[in-house]
XYZ file of C-alpha atoms in Angstrom:
678
model
C 74.609 81.612 121.595
C 77.957 79.785 121.351
C 78.235 79.571 125.153
C 74.792 77.998 125.405
C 75.770 75.407 122.813
C 78.925 74.474 124.728
C 77.014 74.103 127.991
C 74.418 71.964 126.258
C 77.093 69.722 124.732
C 78.775 69.212 128.095
C 75.428 68.434 129.700
C 74.705 65.814 127.055
C 78.016 64.109 127.810
C 77.164 63.956 131.487
C 73.687 62.605 130.765
C 74.941 59.718 128.622
C 74.211 56.385 130.387
C 77.104 54.249 131.493
C 76.273 51.653 128.866
C 76.764 54.048 125.951
C 79.635 52.954 123.752
C 83.039 54.613 123.897
C 82.585 55.453 120.220
C 79.555 57.647 120.922
C 81.344 59.368 123.830
C 84.280 60.165 121.569
C 81.946 61.636 118.939
C 80.297 63.843 121.528
C 83.677 65.078 122.744
C 84.703 65.943 119.170
C 81.474 67.868 118.665
C 82.116 69.902 121.826
C 85.694 70.567 120.736
C 84.478 71.722 117.316
C 82.067 74.173 118.904
C 84.933 75.579 121.003
C 87.231 76.072 117.968
C 84.458 77.883 116.096
C 84.661 80.901 118.425
C 85.570 84.139 116.510
C 89.268 84.997 116.587
C 89.613 88.431 118.255
C 92.857 88.940 116.325
C 91.205 88.500 112.933
C 90.150 92.019 111.882
C 87.528 92.095 109.143
C 86.592 95.071 106.966
C 83.626 95.489 104.632
C 84.369 97.275 101.352
C 81.627 98.574 99.078
C 80.948 101.266 96.498
C 81.169 101.911 92.792
C 83.897 101.797 90.137
C 86.769 103.303 92.134
C 86.167 100.735 94.873
C 85.610 98.037 92.272
C 88.994 98.911 90.763
C 89.533 100.362 87.295
C 93.320 100.222 86.820
C 95.089 97.131 85.507
C 96.960 95.382 88.344
C 100.725 95.247 87.924
C 103.161 92.546 89.018
C 103.535 94.008 92.518
C 99.730 93.895 92.976
C 99.341 90.289 91.854
C 101.819 88.954 94.386
C 100.131 87.861 97.629
C 101.441 89.596 100.760
C 100.986 86.297 102.655
C 98.388 84.548 104.797
C 97.856 87.565 107.091
C 95.801 89.298 104.380
C 92.652 87.321 103.561
C 89.749 87.769 101.145
C 86.280 86.257 101.428
C 85.222 86.415 97.763
C 81.718 87.591 96.973
C 81.755 85.583 93.716
C 83.596 82.532 92.406
C 86.966 83.135 90.728
C 88.371 80.654 88.178
C 92.023 79.633 88.522
C 94.659 81.637 86.631
C 98.392 81.332 86.073
C 98.934 83.668 89.054
C 96.559 82.104 91.593
C 94.330 79.174 92.433
C 90.562 79.217 92.041
C 88.584 81.121 94.636
C 85.271 79.973 96.067
C 82.537 82.366 97.070
C 82.372 82.695 100.848
C 85.650 80.833 101.538
C 88.674 82.671 102.906
C 91.769 82.797 100.686
C 94.963 84.839 100.453
C 94.193 88.302 99.068
C 95.777 89.722 95.929
C 94.394 91.683 92.995
C 91.727 91.504 91.776
C 89.586 91.438 94.916
C 86.159 92.361 93.581
C 85.384 90.054 90.648
C 87.587 88.079 88.239
C 87.685 90.788 85.564
C 87.962 93.878 87.775
C 91.135 95.860 88.455
C 93.230 97.201 91.281
C 91.171 98.577 94.174
C 92.063 100.721 97.204
C 91.291 97.666 99.361
C 94.386 95.913 97.960
C 96.919 98.295 99.478
C 94.644 99.058 102.413
C 95.116 95.474 103.565
C 98.828 95.480 102.807
C 99.265 98.660 104.850
C 97.514 97.125 107.866
C 99.655 93.991 107.578
C 102.727 96.251 107.673
C 101.397 98.387 110.529
C 99.768 95.913 112.938
C 101.398 93.198 115.098
C 102.131 89.876 113.397
C 99.496 88.034 115.443
C 96.734 90.073 113.784
C 95.222 88.967 110.481
C 93.291 91.214 108.106
C 90.261 90.102 106.129
C 88.202 91.979 103.545
C 84.809 91.374 101.991
C 84.445 93.269 98.752
C 81.193 94.141 96.947
C 81.312 96.972 94.399
C 79.631 97.802 91.098
C 80.849 100.420 88.645
C 78.457 103.337 88.290
C 76.003 102.185 90.955
C 73.806 104.741 92.685
C 73.848 104.730 96.492
C 70.232 103.505 96.249
C 71.658 100.234 94.972
C 72.737 99.513 98.553
C 69.426 100.460 100.211
C 67.214 97.366 100.705
C 63.987 99.295 100.190
C 65.231 100.827 96.934
C 67.189 97.934 95.401
C 64.352 96.098 93.595
C 63.119 99.241 91.863
C 66.686 100.353 91.086
C 67.640 96.997 89.561
C 64.459 96.792 87.497
C 63.998 100.388 86.333
C 67.014 102.589 87.052
C 70.136 100.519 86.472
C 71.616 100.915 82.950
C 71.829 97.870 80.722
C 75.587 97.512 80.979
C 75.242 97.146 84.764
C 72.819 94.185 84.628
C 75.531 91.519 84.500
C 77.382 93.006 87.465
C 74.198 93.144 89.499
C 73.401 89.553 88.567
C 76.773 88.482 89.960
C 75.385 89.492 93.366
C 71.932 87.951 92.729
C 70.605 91.454 92.001
C 71.051 92.495 95.637
C 74.579 93.757 96.420
C 73.592 94.813 99.936
C 72.289 91.356 100.809
C 75.412 89.778 99.307
C 77.599 91.972 101.524
C 75.596 91.297 104.697
C 75.332 87.539 104.080
C 79.094 87.198 103.721
C 79.690 89.525 106.676
C 77.535 87.362 108.949
C 79.483 84.302 107.882
C 82.775 86.135 108.474
C 81.696 87.107 111.993
C 82.024 83.460 112.933
C 85.750 83.755 112.201
C 86.703 87.242 113.280
C 85.618 90.722 114.344
C 84.395 93.481 112.003
C 86.535 96.556 112.691
C 85.524 98.993 109.986
C 83.582 99.727 106.805
C 85.271 101.168 103.715
C 83.264 102.996 101.073
C 84.148 104.700 97.807
C 80.966 105.958 96.211
C 79.429 109.279 95.280
C 80.434 110.045 91.706
C 77.052 108.851 90.419
C 75.313 110.983 93.061
C 77.302 114.170 92.464
C 75.197 117.119 93.534
C 72.454 114.973 95.083
C 71.392 116.771 98.309
C 69.980 113.502 99.707
C 73.188 111.528 99.192
C 74.647 112.043 102.683
C 71.386 110.941 104.283
C 71.257 107.812 102.133
C 74.871 106.928 102.982
C 73.949 107.275 106.637
C 71.030 104.934 106.117
C 73.259 102.288 104.468
C 75.757 102.588 107.324
C 73.068 102.326 109.984
C 71.528 99.331 108.206
C 74.876 97.539 108.187
C 75.446 98.286 111.869
C 71.931 97.087 112.731
C 71.913 93.934 110.606
C 75.378 92.914 111.832
C 74.887 94.088 115.430
C 77.828 96.494 115.216
C 78.439 99.480 117.479
C 79.118 102.591 115.341
C 81.591 103.905 117.938
C 83.674 100.771 117.377
C 83.194 100.414 113.620
C 83.977 103.622 111.752
C 82.931 104.412 108.204
C 85.960 105.334 106.055
C 85.047 107.199 102.862
C 87.583 107.910 100.124
C 87.388 111.113 98.132
C 87.062 111.303 94.366
C 89.585 111.837 91.559
C 90.626 115.473 91.689
C 92.932 115.703 88.654
C 94.228 119.063 89.941
C 90.701 120.464 90.046
C 89.722 119.074 86.639
C 88.211 115.783 87.789
C 84.990 114.807 86.015
C 83.175 114.562 89.359
C 85.095 117.289 91.198
C 81.765 118.707 92.395
C 81.401 115.599 94.548
C 84.465 116.458 96.629
C 82.657 118.988 98.810
C 79.759 116.666 99.638
C 82.205 113.914 100.610
C 84.274 116.312 102.718
C 81.103 117.313 104.568
C 79.886 113.741 105.192
C 81.231 113.676 108.800
C 78.678 116.389 109.576
C 75.968 113.786 108.910
C 77.783 110.683 110.211
C 79.884 111.493 113.269
C 81.813 108.203 113.044
C 82.781 108.888 109.425
C 86.331 109.714 108.402
C 87.123 111.066 104.928
C 90.264 109.737 103.237
C 91.972 112.455 101.220
C 92.652 111.924 97.531
C 94.896 115.001 97.211
C 97.581 114.366 94.593
C 96.436 110.786 94.023
C 97.195 110.267 90.357
C 94.489 109.411 87.850
C 93.886 107.920 84.457
C 93.240 109.924 81.282
C 89.463 109.839 81.832
C 89.870 112.031 84.953
C 87.246 109.813 86.604
C 89.270 106.834 87.804
C 92.588 106.617 89.594
C 95.535 104.965 87.903
C 97.394 102.082 89.571
C 99.649 104.427 91.541
C 96.617 106.443 92.635
C 94.793 103.339 93.892
C 97.879 102.257 95.828
C 98.287 105.663 97.415
C 94.596 105.969 98.320
C 94.579 102.419 99.681
C 97.591 103.146 101.873
C 95.814 106.230 103.197
C 92.755 104.126 104.103
C 95.102 101.730 105.914
C 96.958 104.498 107.712
C 93.688 106.016 108.954
C 92.483 102.648 110.296
C 95.856 101.872 111.890
C 95.809 105.185 113.756
C 92.231 104.592 114.890
C 93.265 101.198 116.241
C 96.179 102.751 118.115
C 99.076 101.666 115.888
C 101.754 103.706 114.124
C 101.085 103.448 110.373
C 103.755 101.917 108.151
C 103.837 101.707 104.383
C 104.418 98.273 102.819
C 108.095 97.847 101.974
C 107.297 96.924 98.384
C 105.050 99.971 97.856
C 106.147 101.387 94.470
C 106.972 105.067 94.407
C 104.167 106.862 92.581
C 105.548 108.654 89.560
C 103.916 111.872 88.495
C 105.678 112.401 85.207
C 106.909 115.930 84.624
C 106.880 116.577 80.893
C 109.158 119.354 79.696
C 107.875 121.052 76.523
C 110.144 121.421 73.524
C 110.094 125.225 73.857
C 111.695 125.149 77.323
C 115.236 126.532 77.274
C 118.013 126.122 79.799
C 118.091 129.165 82.085
C 121.007 131.546 81.727
C 121.770 130.976 85.415
C 122.495 127.255 84.955
C 126.103 126.266 85.457
C 127.451 125.300 82.001
C 126.969 121.609 81.321
C 123.638 121.442 83.148
C 120.354 121.069 81.308
C 118.230 122.417 84.181
C 116.720 124.672 85.393
C 114.681 125.445 82.301
C 112.056 128.062 81.464
C 109.331 127.606 78.842
C 107.469 130.148 76.734
C 104.722 130.428 79.376
C 107.423 131.405 81.926
C 107.073 128.155 83.867
C 110.306 126.919 85.404
C 111.435 123.272 85.483
C 113.830 121.962 88.118
C 115.612 118.613 88.309
C 117.909 117.015 90.871
C 119.349 113.560 91.564
C 118.679 112.571 95.192
C 118.407 108.763 95.509
C 118.063 108.722 99.322
C 115.613 111.626 99.586
C 112.075 111.230 100.880
C 110.779 114.753 100.252
C 112.281 117.367 97.929
C 110.882 120.898 97.594
C 111.748 123.905 95.444
C 111.011 127.316 96.986
C 110.760 130.207 94.502
C 108.852 133.492 94.487
C 107.484 132.814 97.995
C 105.826 129.603 96.839
C 106.902 126.027 97.477
C 106.514 123.195 94.989
C 106.909 119.526 95.843
C 109.399 117.892 93.499
C 108.021 114.632 92.128
C 110.074 111.413 91.977
C 110.707 110.374 88.384
C 112.490 107.103 89.070
C 116.180 106.250 89.513
C 116.513 108.841 92.282
C 115.512 111.776 90.063
C 113.116 114.465 91.340
C 111.513 117.152 89.178
C 109.116 120.069 89.592
C 107.344 122.568 87.371
C 106.164 125.948 88.665
C 103.244 128.147 87.846
C 104.015 130.927 85.349
C 106.563 133.269 86.960
C 107.042 137.024 86.557
C 109.815 137.996 84.177
C 113.087 139.004 85.774
C 115.458 137.559 88.363
C 114.329 135.297 91.226
C 116.145 133.688 94.139
C 115.293 130.066 94.830
C 116.227 127.252 97.186
C 115.908 123.490 97.207
C 115.088 121.480 100.308
C 115.750 117.783 100.878
C 114.001 116.278 103.892
C 113.752 119.704 105.528
C 117.316 120.901 104.874
C 117.669 123.940 102.571
C 120.545 124.056 100.115
C 121.608 125.640 96.833
C 120.697 123.880 93.623
C 124.030 122.438 92.456
C 122.978 123.195 88.862
C 122.626 126.943 89.514
C 125.132 129.750 89.709
C 125.095 131.253 93.198
C 123.978 134.716 94.247
C 124.145 136.413 97.607
C 120.601 137.258 98.668
C 118.245 136.533 101.557
C 121.295 136.835 103.849
C 122.986 133.818 102.248
C 124.173 132.299 99.008
C 121.304 130.884 96.975
C 120.312 129.773 93.514
C 119.005 132.189 90.939
C 116.669 132.026 87.965
C 116.214 134.584 85.220
C 112.823 134.505 83.514
C 113.694 136.346 80.316
C 112.013 139.449 79.012
C 111.685 140.071 75.315
C 113.664 142.700 73.368
C 112.553 145.331 75.886
C 115.205 143.883 78.206
C 118.098 144.434 75.829
C 119.241 147.462 77.811
C 120.601 145.134 80.531
C 122.054 142.518 78.155
C 125.527 142.637 76.592
C 125.303 143.821 72.994
C 127.441 143.238 69.924
C 129.433 146.302 68.937
C 129.252 147.868 72.400
C 132.523 148.426 74.244
C 132.487 146.741 77.647
C 133.803 148.183 80.857
C 135.352 146.281 83.746
C 134.173 145.385 87.218
C 137.166 145.335 89.530
C 137.426 143.609 92.891
C 139.234 145.721 95.473
C 140.181 145.432 99.141
C 140.730 148.578 101.155
C 141.806 149.335 104.695
C 139.084 150.764 106.945
C 139.966 151.878 110.479
C 136.329 152.938 110.940
C 134.866 149.462 110.283
C 133.305 147.435 113.082
C 133.415 144.261 110.988
C 137.155 144.033 110.344
C 139.663 146.532 109.057
C 139.933 145.086 105.561
C 136.841 145.409 103.442
C 135.788 144.368 99.963
C 134.151 146.438 97.228
C 133.557 146.298 93.485
C 134.303 149.165 91.123
C 132.929 149.491 87.606
C 135.099 151.432 85.186
C 133.737 152.384 81.745
C 135.320 150.921 78.609
C 137.169 154.135 77.772
C 138.850 154.250 81.188
C 141.655 151.959 79.939
C 142.279 153.755 76.656
C 145.670 155.438 76.455
C 144.198 158.584 75.005
C 142.115 158.961 78.176
C 144.984 158.268 80.551
C 144.528 161.610 82.273
C 140.761 161.863 82.053
C 138.895 161.903 85.352
C 135.412 160.560 85.989
C 132.445 161.188 88.256
C 131.497 158.427 90.724
C 128.169 156.791 91.586
C 128.096 154.944 94.928
C 125.471 152.270 94.357
C 124.029 150.258 97.258
C 122.138 146.957 97.277
C 119.271 145.915 99.544
C 118.850 144.193 102.894
C 120.371 140.724 102.978
C 122.282 141.167 99.716
C 125.944 141.945 99.076
C 128.415 143.969 97.065
C 128.120 141.536 94.131
C 124.339 141.873 93.893
C 124.177 144.826 91.521
C 126.681 143.139 89.221
C 125.273 139.587 89.211
C 121.557 140.030 89.859
C 121.188 143.611 88.650
C 123.399 143.393 85.529
C 124.611 146.892 86.351
C 127.691 146.672 84.081
C 125.591 145.926 80.971
C 123.166 148.734 81.810
C 126.114 151.117 82.137
C 127.900 149.893 78.987
C 124.792 150.244 76.813
C 123.739 153.607 78.230
C 127.233 155.070 77.853
C 127.663 153.649 74.330
C 124.351 155.175 73.211
C 125.175 158.541 74.719
C 122.339 158.323 77.245
C 124.705 158.425 80.202
C 128.101 160.054 80.705
C 131.036 157.736 81.409
C 131.304 157.225 85.164
C 132.669 154.920 87.839
C 130.263 152.861 89.944
C 131.320 151.687 93.410
C 129.461 148.885 95.207
C 130.075 147.886 98.830
C 128.368 145.508 101.283
C 127.048 148.403 103.349
C 126.961 146.265 106.513
C 123.505 144.983 105.580
C 124.365 141.448 104.506
C 123.360 140.150 107.933
C 119.647 139.877 108.885
C 117.842 142.896 110.274
C 118.041 142.639 114.045
C 114.952 144.657 114.864
C 114.711 148.069 116.472
C 113.930 151.436 114.932
C 113.726 151.398 111.149
C 112.775 155.048 110.640
C 114.784 157.136 108.209
C 117.728 158.788 109.922
C 117.225 156.841 113.164
C 117.861 153.191 112.272
C 121.076 151.573 113.455
C 120.856 148.795 110.872
C 123.549 149.544 108.306
C 124.483 152.840 109.970
C 127.931 151.429 110.807
C 128.705 151.750 107.104
C 128.303 155.529 107.039
C 131.679 156.465 108.637
C 133.339 153.753 106.521
C 131.919 155.233 103.320
C 132.708 158.826 104.183
C 136.099 158.413 105.839
C 137.606 155.309 104.246
C 135.960 154.215 100.983
C 135.519 157.574 99.253
C 139.106 158.671 100.068
C 140.405 155.288 98.830
C 138.501 155.542 95.532
C 139.633 159.123 94.960
C 143.232 158.163 95.729
C 143.367 155.024 93.575
C 141.135 155.860 90.610
C 140.992 158.846 88.304
C 137.971 160.530 89.828
C 136.595 164.002 89.970
C 136.815 164.262 93.732
C 134.129 166.833 94.565
C 130.467 166.847 95.449
C 129.422 167.986 91.977
C 130.737 164.705 90.600
C 129.576 162.365 93.308
C 126.191 160.594 93.415
C 124.623 157.946 95.610
C 121.696 155.619 94.952
C 120.364 152.385 96.368
C 117.642 149.807 96.153
C 115.383 148.940 99.092
C 117.485 149.374 102.267
C 120.225 150.802 100.091
C 117.738 153.577 99.328
C 117.324 154.072 103.087
C 121.108 154.412 103.392
C 121.162 156.843 100.477
C 118.721 159.170 102.258
C 120.672 158.887 105.532
C 124.070 159.596 103.949
C 123.285 162.165 101.270
C 120.798 164.287 103.208
C 123.224 164.613 106.105
C 126.261 165.204 103.876
C 125.198 167.608 101.159
C 128.761 168.869 101.036
C 129.806 165.523 99.502
C 126.936 164.589 97.123
C 124.916 166.434 94.496
C 122.852 163.606 92.979
C 120.662 160.932 94.608
C 118.233 158.165 93.726
C 116.225 155.359 95.318
C 114.706 152.236 93.799
C 111.933 150.820 96.011
C 113.627 152.761 98.780
C 112.905 151.385 102.267
C 112.276 154.811 103.756
C 109.918 154.710 106.721
C 108.731 157.250 109.282
C 109.703 160.221 107.134
C 108.196 163.607 108.007
C 109.331 165.630 105.007
C 108.866 168.894 106.902
C 111.224 168.039 109.757
C 113.357 165.113 108.552
C 117.142 165.389 108.649
C 117.120 168.678 110.554
C 114.634 170.231 108.134
C 116.736 169.686 105.036
C 113.642 169.958 102.803
C 112.248 173.068 104.527
C 114.095 175.468 102.217
C 113.208 174.024 98.816
C 115.226 176.572 96.832
C 118.390 175.859 98.811
C 117.869 172.102 98.523
C 117.203 172.218 94.781
C 120.436 174.137 94.257
C 122.456 171.536 96.137
C 120.810 168.354 94.812
C 120.853 168.654 91.046
C 118.750 165.548 90.466
C 116.630 163.432 92.823
C 114.858 160.299 91.598
C 112.609 157.619 93.129
C 111.039 154.511 91.559
C 109.043 151.446 92.659
C 106.950 148.681 91.074
C 103.209 148.476 90.614
C 103.228 145.249 92.687
C 105.853 146.479 95.141
C 105.189 146.291 98.873
C 107.198 149.537 99.150
C 105.547 152.499 97.476
C 107.229 155.906 97.564
C 104.354 157.902 96.091
C 103.442 159.549 99.400
C 107.048 160.710 99.882
C 107.179 162.074 96.341
C 103.875 163.913 96.846
C 105.031 165.393 100.149
C 108.313 166.612 98.699
C 106.619 168.185 95.709
C 104.189 170.009 97.962
C 107.212 171.606 99.615
C 108.626 172.581 96.217
C 111.340 169.919 96.109
C 112.234 168.818 92.597
C 111.964 165.039 92.522
C 111.530 162.788 89.514
C 109.744 159.441 89.818
C 108.511 156.476 87.837
C 106.549 153.287 88.456
C 107.711 149.990 86.964
C 104.707 148.274 85.422
C 103.999 144.670 86.412
C 106.911 144.265 88.806
C 107.276 144.020 92.552
C 110.141 144.287 95.021
C 112.602 142.690 92.624
C 115.597 143.319 90.423
C 113.616 144.035 87.287
C 112.123 147.045 89.071
C 115.596 148.155 90.104
C 117.224 147.560 86.722
C 114.576 149.794 85.207
C 115.154 152.372 87.921
C 118.926 152.470 87.396
C 118.439 152.692 83.643
C 116.151 155.710 84.070
C 118.322 157.354 86.725
C 121.801 157.394 85.139
C 120.975 159.530 82.052
C 120.183 162.436 84.411
C 123.235 162.489 86.643
C 126.452 164.397 86.180
C 124.739 166.615 83.630
C 123.831 170.247 84.167
């Protein structure tokens, strides 16, 4: 149409007679020039925005929203706007710089605000962005269907909506299309943004009606759907408690009805207290996501606006939350509340993404302002848990936590406290406390260096002068895969368990020796069957030929098999089976706690050591196995098989615990009263 007009104008100039005045020729030239300038700018990208209250904008704009991002972001108002202290008056149908509010003078922040800002940041500087914005809070999708609008306005629309409808001459669809046609003279429509559906939650016809609105817009504006996508934002989720959460599924499934539709996720977009509308931070985040989706579709790398405020999801710590016992003194966090939820805090001003990883679950830490990040977990099981922090993909130890060797490395630790039932592993007033000594011993049989480290617990009475000549039995106590010689002391609280049990008369005074067992390094694969695994087997000659002789030579021990026991948790239980069952001349007591014992044929294992039950029961005075109800290692089948052969084996199941130190503390506590007693 424009081309025909230009040709006609040029033809008129040529047809003017020679006597026509210069003034008329000049006027004709200006008219032709005007027609040429009026061609749409291919670098002016226009987007239509429509929907209900979350597109209209419900949150109060803040200072950052009121500031115009510049002339590259334009608004064609659908209504007149009076002048304010922040901006000049706006005229319906006339382009102006865009800043909140975009919909009507008394509306709030809308996703379209930060949608446009994101495109300005993401697209080349020669491209301008324009939006046309028509939205009405609470409107049914029928309010945008030409055939349904008259009946909807007259009979269905609630009274409070009448004024909003009147602002668009009671036909919001026509208002949108009329402005869009005018805008097409200036630029090119590149997409349609919608946020609607809450009012139609559960309506099986909703998707079909949205398709009809989209197709009507494409038809009336002569748009090609393949070139003009429909971008649909999802609803307020409020962590699954959103008022219209049932609408989420129907929005997610909309691309099944409209193949050029793209759903914009609202995951973790923050909301207001009504759980129906987003708050300002939520609108900004959702708007940026609209912009990022469009930028990608247009072939550009998305960029967030530089002045995009960091959304703050405030982590509120209840008054009943107490600083964890594992926190380094002087630190307030980590904390644990009465519901066993843990709270973590760290200062990381340059970080983009911070995560806490505990109990096999990761939690994003939320920025709280001033470089502070915080997180709160789901309720955690009682007992001890390893945890890590990650900043921008790099794992590290929480600087507020004491460190513990586990998972093949040093890491943070968190104790979720039990009630009084856990007093057996806590230091008690009036109970004499033993010592845990750090020793180094020479080991010619070691493949990891000739000098090795171990810890030795001595009971409180060991130092008393009156017991200077008394000798004690010894328990060799092993940790699990990826842990170290300090694990039973720090994570397992072995020394408190021993002190309390000895003081109460439950257990006889004994020494406890803890060594690394060559299982601090990760498991390297290969056979893991009992008696055939090489992992940790390098420790066996060290224990038998170096460590035991050193302990007997340097401590007051009863150096015979009758006074020597071995026990271990997880892979330490595997080592206990391997060592004791092949060296019955050196041990008379054994126990496992969640013992990692695989591939065991009780009839043939260890050269048939269980085949003669009477002989075995005479040599091993007490055998014990435990595991947790939620443990991935369950020793019940081994216990049943041994008992069928006549082997005396005691067992117990720790209620409500898994493969963790609370299971193993309970196991040690149940094991020690039975050893070194006849």
